[in-house]
XYZ file of C-alpha atoms in Angstrom:
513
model
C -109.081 -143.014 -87.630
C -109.270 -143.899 -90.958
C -110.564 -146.328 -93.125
C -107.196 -148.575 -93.188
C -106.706 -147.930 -89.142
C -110.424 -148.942 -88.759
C -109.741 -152.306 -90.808
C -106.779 -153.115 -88.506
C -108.652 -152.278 -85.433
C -111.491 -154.411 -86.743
C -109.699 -157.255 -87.706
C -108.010 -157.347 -84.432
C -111.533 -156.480 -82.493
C -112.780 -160.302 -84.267
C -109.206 -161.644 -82.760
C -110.011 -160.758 -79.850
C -113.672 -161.827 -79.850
C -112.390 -165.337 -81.190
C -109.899 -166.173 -78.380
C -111.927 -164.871 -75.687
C -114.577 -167.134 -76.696
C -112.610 -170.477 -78.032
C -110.577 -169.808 -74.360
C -113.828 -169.395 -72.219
C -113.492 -172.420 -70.397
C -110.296 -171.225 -68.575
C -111.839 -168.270 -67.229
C -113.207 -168.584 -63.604
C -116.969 -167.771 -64.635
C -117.634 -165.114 -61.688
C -114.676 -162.353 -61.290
C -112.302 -161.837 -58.575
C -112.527 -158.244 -58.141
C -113.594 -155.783 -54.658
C -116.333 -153.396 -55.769
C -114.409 -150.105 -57.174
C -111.799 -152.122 -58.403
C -112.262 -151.225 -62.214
C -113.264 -147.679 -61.497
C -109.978 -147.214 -59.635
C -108.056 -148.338 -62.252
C -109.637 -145.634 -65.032
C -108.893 -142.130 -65.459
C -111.521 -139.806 -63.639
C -112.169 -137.548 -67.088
C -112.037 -138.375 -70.419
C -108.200 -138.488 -71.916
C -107.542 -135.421 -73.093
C -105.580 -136.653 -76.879
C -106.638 -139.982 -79.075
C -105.032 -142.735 -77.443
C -103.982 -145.903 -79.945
C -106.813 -148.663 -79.989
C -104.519 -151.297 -78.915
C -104.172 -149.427 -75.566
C -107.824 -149.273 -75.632
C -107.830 -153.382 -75.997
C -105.104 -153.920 -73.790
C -106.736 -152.658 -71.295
C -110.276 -154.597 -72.399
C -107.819 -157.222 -71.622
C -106.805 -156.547 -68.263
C -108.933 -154.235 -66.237
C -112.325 -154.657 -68.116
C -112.362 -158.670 -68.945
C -111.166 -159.714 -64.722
C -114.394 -158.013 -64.080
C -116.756 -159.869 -65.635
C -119.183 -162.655 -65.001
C -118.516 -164.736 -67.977
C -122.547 -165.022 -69.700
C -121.429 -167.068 -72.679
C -119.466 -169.393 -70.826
C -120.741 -173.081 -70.377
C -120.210 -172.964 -66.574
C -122.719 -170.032 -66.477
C -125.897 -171.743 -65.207
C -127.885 -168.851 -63.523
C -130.551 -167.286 -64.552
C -131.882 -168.617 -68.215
C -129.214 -168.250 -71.288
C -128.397 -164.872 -72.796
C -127.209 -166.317 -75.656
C -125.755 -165.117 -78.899
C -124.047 -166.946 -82.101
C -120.994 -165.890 -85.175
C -124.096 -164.830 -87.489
C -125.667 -162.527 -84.601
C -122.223 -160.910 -82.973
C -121.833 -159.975 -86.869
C -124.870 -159.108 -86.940
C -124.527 -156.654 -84.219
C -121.212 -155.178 -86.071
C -122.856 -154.634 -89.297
C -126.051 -153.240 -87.457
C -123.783 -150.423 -85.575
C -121.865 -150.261 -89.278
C -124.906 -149.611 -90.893
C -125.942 -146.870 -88.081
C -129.855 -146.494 -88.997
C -133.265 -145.533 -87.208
C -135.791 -147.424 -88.486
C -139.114 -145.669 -85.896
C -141.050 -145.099 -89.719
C -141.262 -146.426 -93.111
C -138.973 -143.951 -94.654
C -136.334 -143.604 -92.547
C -135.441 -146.529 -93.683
C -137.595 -149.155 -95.585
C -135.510 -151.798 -95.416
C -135.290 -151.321 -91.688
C -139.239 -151.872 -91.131
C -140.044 -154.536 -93.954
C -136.982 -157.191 -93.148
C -138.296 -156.751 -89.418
C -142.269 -157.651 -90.986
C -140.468 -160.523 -92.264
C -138.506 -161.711 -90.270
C -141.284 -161.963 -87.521
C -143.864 -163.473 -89.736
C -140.277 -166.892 -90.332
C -140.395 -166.694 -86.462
C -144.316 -166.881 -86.168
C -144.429 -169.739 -88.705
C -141.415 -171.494 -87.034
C -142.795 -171.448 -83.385
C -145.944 -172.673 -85.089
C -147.817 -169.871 -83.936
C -151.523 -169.076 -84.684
C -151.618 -167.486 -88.177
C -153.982 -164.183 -86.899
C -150.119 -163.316 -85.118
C -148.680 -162.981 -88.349
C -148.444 -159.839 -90.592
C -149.404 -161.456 -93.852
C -152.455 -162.309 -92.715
C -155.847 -160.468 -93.391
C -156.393 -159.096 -89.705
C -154.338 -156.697 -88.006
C -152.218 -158.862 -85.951
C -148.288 -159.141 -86.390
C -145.184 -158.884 -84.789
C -142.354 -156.393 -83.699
C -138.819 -156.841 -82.002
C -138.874 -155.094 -78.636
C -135.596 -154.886 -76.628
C -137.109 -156.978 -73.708
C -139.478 -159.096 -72.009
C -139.784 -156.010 -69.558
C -140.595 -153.906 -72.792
C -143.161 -156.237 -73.758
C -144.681 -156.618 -70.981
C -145.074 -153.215 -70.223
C -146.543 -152.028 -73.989
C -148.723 -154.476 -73.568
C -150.380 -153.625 -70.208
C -149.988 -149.984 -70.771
C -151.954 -150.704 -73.915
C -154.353 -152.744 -71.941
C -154.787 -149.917 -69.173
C -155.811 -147.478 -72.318
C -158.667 -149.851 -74.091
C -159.978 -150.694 -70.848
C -160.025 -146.858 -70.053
C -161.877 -146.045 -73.114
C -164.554 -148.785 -72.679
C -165.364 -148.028 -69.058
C -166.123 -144.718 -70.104
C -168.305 -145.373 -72.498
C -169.985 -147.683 -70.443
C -170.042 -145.623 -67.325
C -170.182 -142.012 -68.500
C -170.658 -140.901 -64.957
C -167.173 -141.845 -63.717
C -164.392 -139.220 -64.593
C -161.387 -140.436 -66.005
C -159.454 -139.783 -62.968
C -161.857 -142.354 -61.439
C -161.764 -144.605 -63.426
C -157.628 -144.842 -63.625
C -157.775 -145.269 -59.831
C -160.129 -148.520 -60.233
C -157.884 -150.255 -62.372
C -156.520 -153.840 -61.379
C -154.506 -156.293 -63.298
C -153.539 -160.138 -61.988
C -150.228 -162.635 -62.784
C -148.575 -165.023 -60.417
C -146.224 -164.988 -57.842
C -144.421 -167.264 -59.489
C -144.298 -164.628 -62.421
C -140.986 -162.685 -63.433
C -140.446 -159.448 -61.321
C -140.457 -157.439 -64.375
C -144.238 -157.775 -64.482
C -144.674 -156.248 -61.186
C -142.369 -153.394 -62.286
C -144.564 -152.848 -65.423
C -147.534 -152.006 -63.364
C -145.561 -149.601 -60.777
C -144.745 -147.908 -64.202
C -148.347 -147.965 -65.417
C -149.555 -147.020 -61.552
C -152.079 -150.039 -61.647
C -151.926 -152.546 -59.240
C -150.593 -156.072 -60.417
C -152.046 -159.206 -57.720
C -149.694 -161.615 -57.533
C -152.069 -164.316 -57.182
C -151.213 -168.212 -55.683
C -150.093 -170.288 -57.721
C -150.879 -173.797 -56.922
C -148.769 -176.995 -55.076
C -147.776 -177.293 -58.266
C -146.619 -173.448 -59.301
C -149.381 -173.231 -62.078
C -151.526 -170.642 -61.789
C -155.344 -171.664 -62.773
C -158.828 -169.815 -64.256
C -160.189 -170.982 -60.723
C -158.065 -168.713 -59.217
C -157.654 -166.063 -61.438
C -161.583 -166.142 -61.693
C -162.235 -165.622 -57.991
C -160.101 -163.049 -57.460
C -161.482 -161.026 -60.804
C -164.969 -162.062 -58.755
C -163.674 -160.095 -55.299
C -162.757 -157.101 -57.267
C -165.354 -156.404 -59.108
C -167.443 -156.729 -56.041
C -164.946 -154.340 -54.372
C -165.801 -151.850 -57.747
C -162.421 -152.187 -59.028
C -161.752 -152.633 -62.682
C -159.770 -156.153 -63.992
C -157.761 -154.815 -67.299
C -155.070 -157.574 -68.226
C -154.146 -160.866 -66.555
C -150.208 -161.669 -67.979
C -149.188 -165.079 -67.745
C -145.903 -166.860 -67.829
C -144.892 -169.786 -69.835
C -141.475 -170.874 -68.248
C -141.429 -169.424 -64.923
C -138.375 -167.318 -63.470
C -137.880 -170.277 -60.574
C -138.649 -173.403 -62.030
C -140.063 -173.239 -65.728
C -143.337 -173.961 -64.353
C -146.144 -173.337 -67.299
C -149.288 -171.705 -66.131
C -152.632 -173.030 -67.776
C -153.210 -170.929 -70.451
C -156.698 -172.637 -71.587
C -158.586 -172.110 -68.762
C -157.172 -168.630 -67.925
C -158.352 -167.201 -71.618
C -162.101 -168.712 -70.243
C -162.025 -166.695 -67.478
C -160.188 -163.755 -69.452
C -162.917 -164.004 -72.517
C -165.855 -163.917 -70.236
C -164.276 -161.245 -68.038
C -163.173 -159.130 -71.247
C -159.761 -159.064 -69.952
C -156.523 -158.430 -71.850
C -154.663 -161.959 -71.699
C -150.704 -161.702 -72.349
C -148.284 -164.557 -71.656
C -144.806 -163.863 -71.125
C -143.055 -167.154 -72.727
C -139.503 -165.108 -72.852
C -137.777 -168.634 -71.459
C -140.182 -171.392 -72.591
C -141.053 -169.985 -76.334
C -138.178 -171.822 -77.853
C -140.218 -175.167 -77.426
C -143.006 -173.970 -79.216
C -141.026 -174.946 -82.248
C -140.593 -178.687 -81.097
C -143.437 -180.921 -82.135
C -142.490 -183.062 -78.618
C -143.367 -179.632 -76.579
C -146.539 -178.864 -78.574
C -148.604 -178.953 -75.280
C -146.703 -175.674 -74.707
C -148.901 -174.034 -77.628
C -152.124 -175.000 -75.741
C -154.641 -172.067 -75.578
C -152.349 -169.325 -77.807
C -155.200 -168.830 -80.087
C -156.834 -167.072 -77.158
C -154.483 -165.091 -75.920
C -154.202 -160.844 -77.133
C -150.533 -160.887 -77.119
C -146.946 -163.005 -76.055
C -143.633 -162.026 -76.207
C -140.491 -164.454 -76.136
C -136.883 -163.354 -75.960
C -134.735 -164.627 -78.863
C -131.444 -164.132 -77.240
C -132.543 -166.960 -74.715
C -133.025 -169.686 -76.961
C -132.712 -168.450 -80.944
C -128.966 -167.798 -80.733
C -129.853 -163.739 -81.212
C -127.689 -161.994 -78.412
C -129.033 -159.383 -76.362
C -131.203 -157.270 -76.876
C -133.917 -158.877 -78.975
C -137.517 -159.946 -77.764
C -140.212 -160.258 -80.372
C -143.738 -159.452 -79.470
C -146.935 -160.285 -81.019
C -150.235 -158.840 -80.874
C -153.687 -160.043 -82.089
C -154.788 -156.784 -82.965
C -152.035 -154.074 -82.918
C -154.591 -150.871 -83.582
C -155.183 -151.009 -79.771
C -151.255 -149.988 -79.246
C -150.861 -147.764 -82.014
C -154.038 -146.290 -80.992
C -152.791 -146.059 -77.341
C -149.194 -145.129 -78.236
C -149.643 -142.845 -81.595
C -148.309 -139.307 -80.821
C -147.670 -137.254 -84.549
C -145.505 -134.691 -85.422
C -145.321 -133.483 -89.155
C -141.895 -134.135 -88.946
C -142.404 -137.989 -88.766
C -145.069 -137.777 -91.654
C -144.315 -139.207 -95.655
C -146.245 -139.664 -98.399
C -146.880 -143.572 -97.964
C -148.179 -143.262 -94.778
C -151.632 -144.798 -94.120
C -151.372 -146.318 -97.584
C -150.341 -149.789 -97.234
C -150.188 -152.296 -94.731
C -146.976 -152.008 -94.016
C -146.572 -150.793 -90.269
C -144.536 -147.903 -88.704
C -143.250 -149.441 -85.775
C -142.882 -146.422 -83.641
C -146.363 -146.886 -82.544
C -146.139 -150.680 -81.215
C -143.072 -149.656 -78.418
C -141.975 -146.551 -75.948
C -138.859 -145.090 -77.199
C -139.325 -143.033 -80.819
C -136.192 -144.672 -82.208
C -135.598 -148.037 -83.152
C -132.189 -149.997 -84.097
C -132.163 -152.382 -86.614
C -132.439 -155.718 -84.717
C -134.022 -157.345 -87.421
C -130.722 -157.468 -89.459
C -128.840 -159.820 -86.642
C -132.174 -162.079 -86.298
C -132.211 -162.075 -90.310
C -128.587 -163.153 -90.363
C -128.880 -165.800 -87.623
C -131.769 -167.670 -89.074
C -130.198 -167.966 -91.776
C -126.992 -169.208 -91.250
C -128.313 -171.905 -88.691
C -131.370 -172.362 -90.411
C -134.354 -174.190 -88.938
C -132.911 -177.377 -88.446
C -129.797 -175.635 -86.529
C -132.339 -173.286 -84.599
C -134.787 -176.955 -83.105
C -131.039 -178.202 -82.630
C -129.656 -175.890 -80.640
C -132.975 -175.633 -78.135
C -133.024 -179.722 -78.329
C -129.608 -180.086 -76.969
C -130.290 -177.361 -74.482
C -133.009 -179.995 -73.153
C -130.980 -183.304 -73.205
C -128.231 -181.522 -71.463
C -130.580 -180.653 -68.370
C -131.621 -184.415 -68.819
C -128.487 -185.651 -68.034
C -127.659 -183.318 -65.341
C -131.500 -184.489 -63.782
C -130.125 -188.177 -64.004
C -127.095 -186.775 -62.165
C -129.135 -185.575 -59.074
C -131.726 -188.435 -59.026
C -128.796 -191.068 -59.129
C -127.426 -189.561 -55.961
C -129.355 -189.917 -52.936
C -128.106 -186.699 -50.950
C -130.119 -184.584 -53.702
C -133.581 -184.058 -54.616
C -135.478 -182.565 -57.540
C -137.689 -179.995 -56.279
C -140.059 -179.547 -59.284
C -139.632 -181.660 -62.981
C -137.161 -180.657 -65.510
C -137.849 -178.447 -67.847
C -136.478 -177.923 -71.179
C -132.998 -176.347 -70.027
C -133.726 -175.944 -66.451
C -133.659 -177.982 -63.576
C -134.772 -177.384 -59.985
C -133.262 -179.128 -57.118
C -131.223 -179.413 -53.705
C -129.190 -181.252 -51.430
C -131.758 -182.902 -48.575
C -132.110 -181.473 -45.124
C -132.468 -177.878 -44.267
C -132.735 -174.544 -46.284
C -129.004 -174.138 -44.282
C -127.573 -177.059 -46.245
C -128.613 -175.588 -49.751
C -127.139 -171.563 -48.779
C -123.840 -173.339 -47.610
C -123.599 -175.421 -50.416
C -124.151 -172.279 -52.956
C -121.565 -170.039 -51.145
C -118.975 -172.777 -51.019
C -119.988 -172.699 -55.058
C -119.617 -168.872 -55.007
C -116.367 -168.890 -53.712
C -114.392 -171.101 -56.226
C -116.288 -169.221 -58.825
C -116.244 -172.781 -61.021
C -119.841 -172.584 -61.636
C -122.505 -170.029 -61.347
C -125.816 -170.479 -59.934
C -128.210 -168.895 -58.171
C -130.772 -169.882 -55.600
C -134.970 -169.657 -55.935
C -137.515 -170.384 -52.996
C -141.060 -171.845 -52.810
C -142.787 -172.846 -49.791
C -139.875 -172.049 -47.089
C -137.788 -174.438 -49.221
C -134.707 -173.374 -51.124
C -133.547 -174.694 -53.873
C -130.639 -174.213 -56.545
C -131.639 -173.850 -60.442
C -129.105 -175.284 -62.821
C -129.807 -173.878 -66.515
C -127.634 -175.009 -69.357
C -126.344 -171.447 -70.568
C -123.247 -170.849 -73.003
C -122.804 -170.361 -76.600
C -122.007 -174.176 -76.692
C -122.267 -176.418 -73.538
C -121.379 -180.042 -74.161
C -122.077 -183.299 -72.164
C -118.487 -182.816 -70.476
C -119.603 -179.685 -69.273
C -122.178 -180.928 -67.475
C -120.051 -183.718 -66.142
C -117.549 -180.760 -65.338
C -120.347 -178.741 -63.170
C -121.936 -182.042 -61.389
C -118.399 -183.155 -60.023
C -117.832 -179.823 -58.352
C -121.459 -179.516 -57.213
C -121.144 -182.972 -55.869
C -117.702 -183.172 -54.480
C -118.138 -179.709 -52.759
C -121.291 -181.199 -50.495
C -119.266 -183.771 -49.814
C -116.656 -182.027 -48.628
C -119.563 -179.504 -46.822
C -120.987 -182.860 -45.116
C -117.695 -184.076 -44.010
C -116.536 -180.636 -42.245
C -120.128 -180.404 -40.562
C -119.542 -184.173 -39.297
C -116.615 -183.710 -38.622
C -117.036 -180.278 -36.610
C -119.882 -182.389 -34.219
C -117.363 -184.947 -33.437
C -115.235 -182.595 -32.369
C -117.486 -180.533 -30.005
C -117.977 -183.980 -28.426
C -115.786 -186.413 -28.837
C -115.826 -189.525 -26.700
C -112.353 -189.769 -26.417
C -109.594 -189.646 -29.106
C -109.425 -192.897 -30.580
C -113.492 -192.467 -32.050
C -111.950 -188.934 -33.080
C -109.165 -190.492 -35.150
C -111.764 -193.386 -36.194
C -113.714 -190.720 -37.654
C -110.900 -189.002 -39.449
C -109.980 -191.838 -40.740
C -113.647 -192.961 -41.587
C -113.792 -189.750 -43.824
C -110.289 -189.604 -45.269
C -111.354 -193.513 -46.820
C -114.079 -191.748 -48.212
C -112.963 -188.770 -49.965
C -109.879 -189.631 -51.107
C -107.773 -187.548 -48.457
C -109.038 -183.639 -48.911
C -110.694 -183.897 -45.534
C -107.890 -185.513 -43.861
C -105.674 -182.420 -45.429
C -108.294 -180.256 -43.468
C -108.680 -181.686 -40.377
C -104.373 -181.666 -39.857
């Protein structure tokens, strides 16, 4: 392909991108496809000759796009947003243009200094505590990782080496061995599952510990268990907590778990990859409570910054304890300026060797939306979950199951778990809306997060009416299906049809013939 081919191919490629995008809304949100159905309809090897690229996006078209779940579109409210943005998907093009490895200095400066920048404008604009930022005089700062789960992990691996180190200094008598195998390290149950993968990968036991009625977790708690192990001779390392819970947002008490961690010397981390975005709101500065405590935090841009996937920035009080728990040297990753500035080689502060140069998509979003756009975008995410709460509160066959927060929001019809499973298959099966369900306390309970490149009020409106009209044509069946196993006789049978037919406008009546 050349250089004229590749413009036409390109041009067409943004075309593409464009109309799938401004057409979105049309698109069922969940596919209609049998598992196998894609891989049936591809070759087994690869083809043999070149094949023209609009074959290659006609099929995109056809066989890739039916089987997709739709993450940008509006009527995607599952899991938290996996946003993205013009500047970013650009980004993305220019970054694979571009084609560098940026794991030192030299391979290319640019690479590592735009990402030092570029995390200390994020720092500043979530308001962070200055030690996180590069330009300071300590040796905090910040990195893009590709993940929470990549955060999470480098930061408890990191942990598991420092408190490694000091125990054996402190207990020469113990072999390392021994010590490894008294390791133990504490977060919620309310806490992402990637944290519990992180410590299978580390082989160190993470406690999911209670969190309270309220899904906080507390010092109190935190501090008696770190009480029964040490009793027990096991060895607390890190504690990570979670700002914006996976279920319901829920924001664990960062103050008093840094007293327990300080006094404990244990590594505090707090996973805010949801719930960072308010940091930069002055009306959500409660959520900044206790950060000047903590030893690291990571939050995931492409959830509320309008950076697409993959991009999670990190920070670290002091980063010497990962680059002196990750550094591994060859001579071939040696220069000349190494060691002899402050500028960092980023290789050390994650697990893979190479890096890709996120920094250029982040660098382009901010500044195309600027600040203002950036507080805009995660306000608007929070009044739309506003008005879907005053949705569910106005309408008594629903209840909130914990309080809104930001773009989340927690609730179910009333009655049994059985109601709320029904009511998300029926969901399922139109594929209008996508949600998933979350559980606390036996209960179920459906999560609605506003999602999408750009959700408006009608959307909202769109994905109420068919949560709302579908339980009431879920209650009307289930009435209607009692009546029928006993019916008194057949004129309280047609009384009944007729009862629900008044009230629905006629679906049921359609249902019942």
């Amino acid at each position: 392909m050349d250089f004229d081919e590749f413009r036409e191919f390109g041009h067409a490629s943004i075309e593409f991108i464009i109309n799938y995008l401004s057409g979105i809304r049309e698109r069922d949100v969940l596919p209609s496809v049998a598992p196998y159905s894609v891989i049936n309809q591809l070759p087994k090897e690869i083809p043999e000759k070149p094949e023209h690229w609009r074959e290659v996006l006609k099929d995109l078209e056809h066989i890739i796009l039916p089987g997709l779940t739709h993450w940008q579109s509006p009527y995607f409210n599952a899991f938290f947003p996996s946003s993205s943005s013009a500047g970013s998907i650009v980004g993305e093009l220019l970054i694979a243009g571009i084609g560098v490895l940026g794991f030192s200095w030299i391979c290319s400066p640019a690479c590592t200094e735009l990402e030092v920048v570029v995390m200390d404008w994020l720092a500043k604009f979530l308001k962070l505590p200055e030690h996180f930022q590069h330009a300071s005089d300590g040796p905090g700062g910040g990195v893009i990782q590709g993940s929470a789960s990549e955060a999470v992990l480098v930061a408890v691996l990191a942990a598991r080496e420092q408190a490694v180190l000091s125990c054996k200094e402190t207990h020469p008598e113990l072999s390392e061995s021994e010590v490894r195998g008294k390791l133990i390290a504490y977060s919620s149950d309310q806490s992402n599952s990637c944290i519990e993968k992180a410590g299978v990968l580390a082989a160190m036991p993470i406690k999911l510990l209670p969190a309270d009625e309220d899904l906080i977790l507390r010092g109190d708690t935190l501090r008696k268990a770190i009480e029964e192990d040490v009793a027990a001779g096991r060895i607390p390392v890190i504690c990570i907590a979670t700002l914006g819970t996976t279920g319901t947002c829920a924001y664990d008490d960062i103050e008093s778990l840094a007293d327990v961690c300080q006094a404990s010397k244990v590594w505090l981390h707090v996973d805010a990859a949801y719930a960072g975005g308010g940091f930069a709101l002055e009306e959500c500065a409660e959520l900044r409570r206790g950060l000047d405590r903590v030893d690291s935090l990571n939050f995931n841009l492409h959830k509320f910054m309008l950076v697409n996937f993959d991009c999670s920035a990190m920070w670290l009080r002091d980063a010497n304890k990962v680059v002196d728990s990750f550094n591994v040297d060859r001579i071939y990753l040696k220069h000349k300026h190494e060691g002899q500035s402050q500028i960092p080689d980023f290789r050390h502060w994650q697990i893979p060797l190479g890096r890709r140069f996120r920094a250029l998509k982040v660098w382009i979003t901010f500044r195309t939306l600027g600040a203002e756009g950036l507080r805009n975008h995660v306000r608007k995410h929070i009044a739309l979950a506003q008005q879907f709460e005053s949705f569910v509160r106005n309408d008594s066959r629903f209840e909130m199951v914990a309080p809104q927060a930001l773009g989340l929001v927690c609730f179910r019809p009333r009655g049994d778990n059985e109601n709320t499973t029904q009511l998300l298959q029926r969901l399922m099966e139109r594929k209008k809306i996508y949600m998933v369900k979350a559980e606390h306390a036996g209960r179920q309970f459906l999560r609605f997060a506003v999602c999408g490149m750009d959700a408006k009020p009608s959307d909202i409106e769109f994905a109420w009416t068919e949560i709302e009209s579908q339980l009431t044509a879920q209650l009307a069946e289930k009435s209607l299906a009692e009546v029928a196993r006993k019916p008194s006789n057949v004129s309280d049978l047609r009384q009944h049809f007729q009862m629900h037919l008044a009230s629905d406008g006629g679906g049921t009546h359609e249902k019942s013939q």
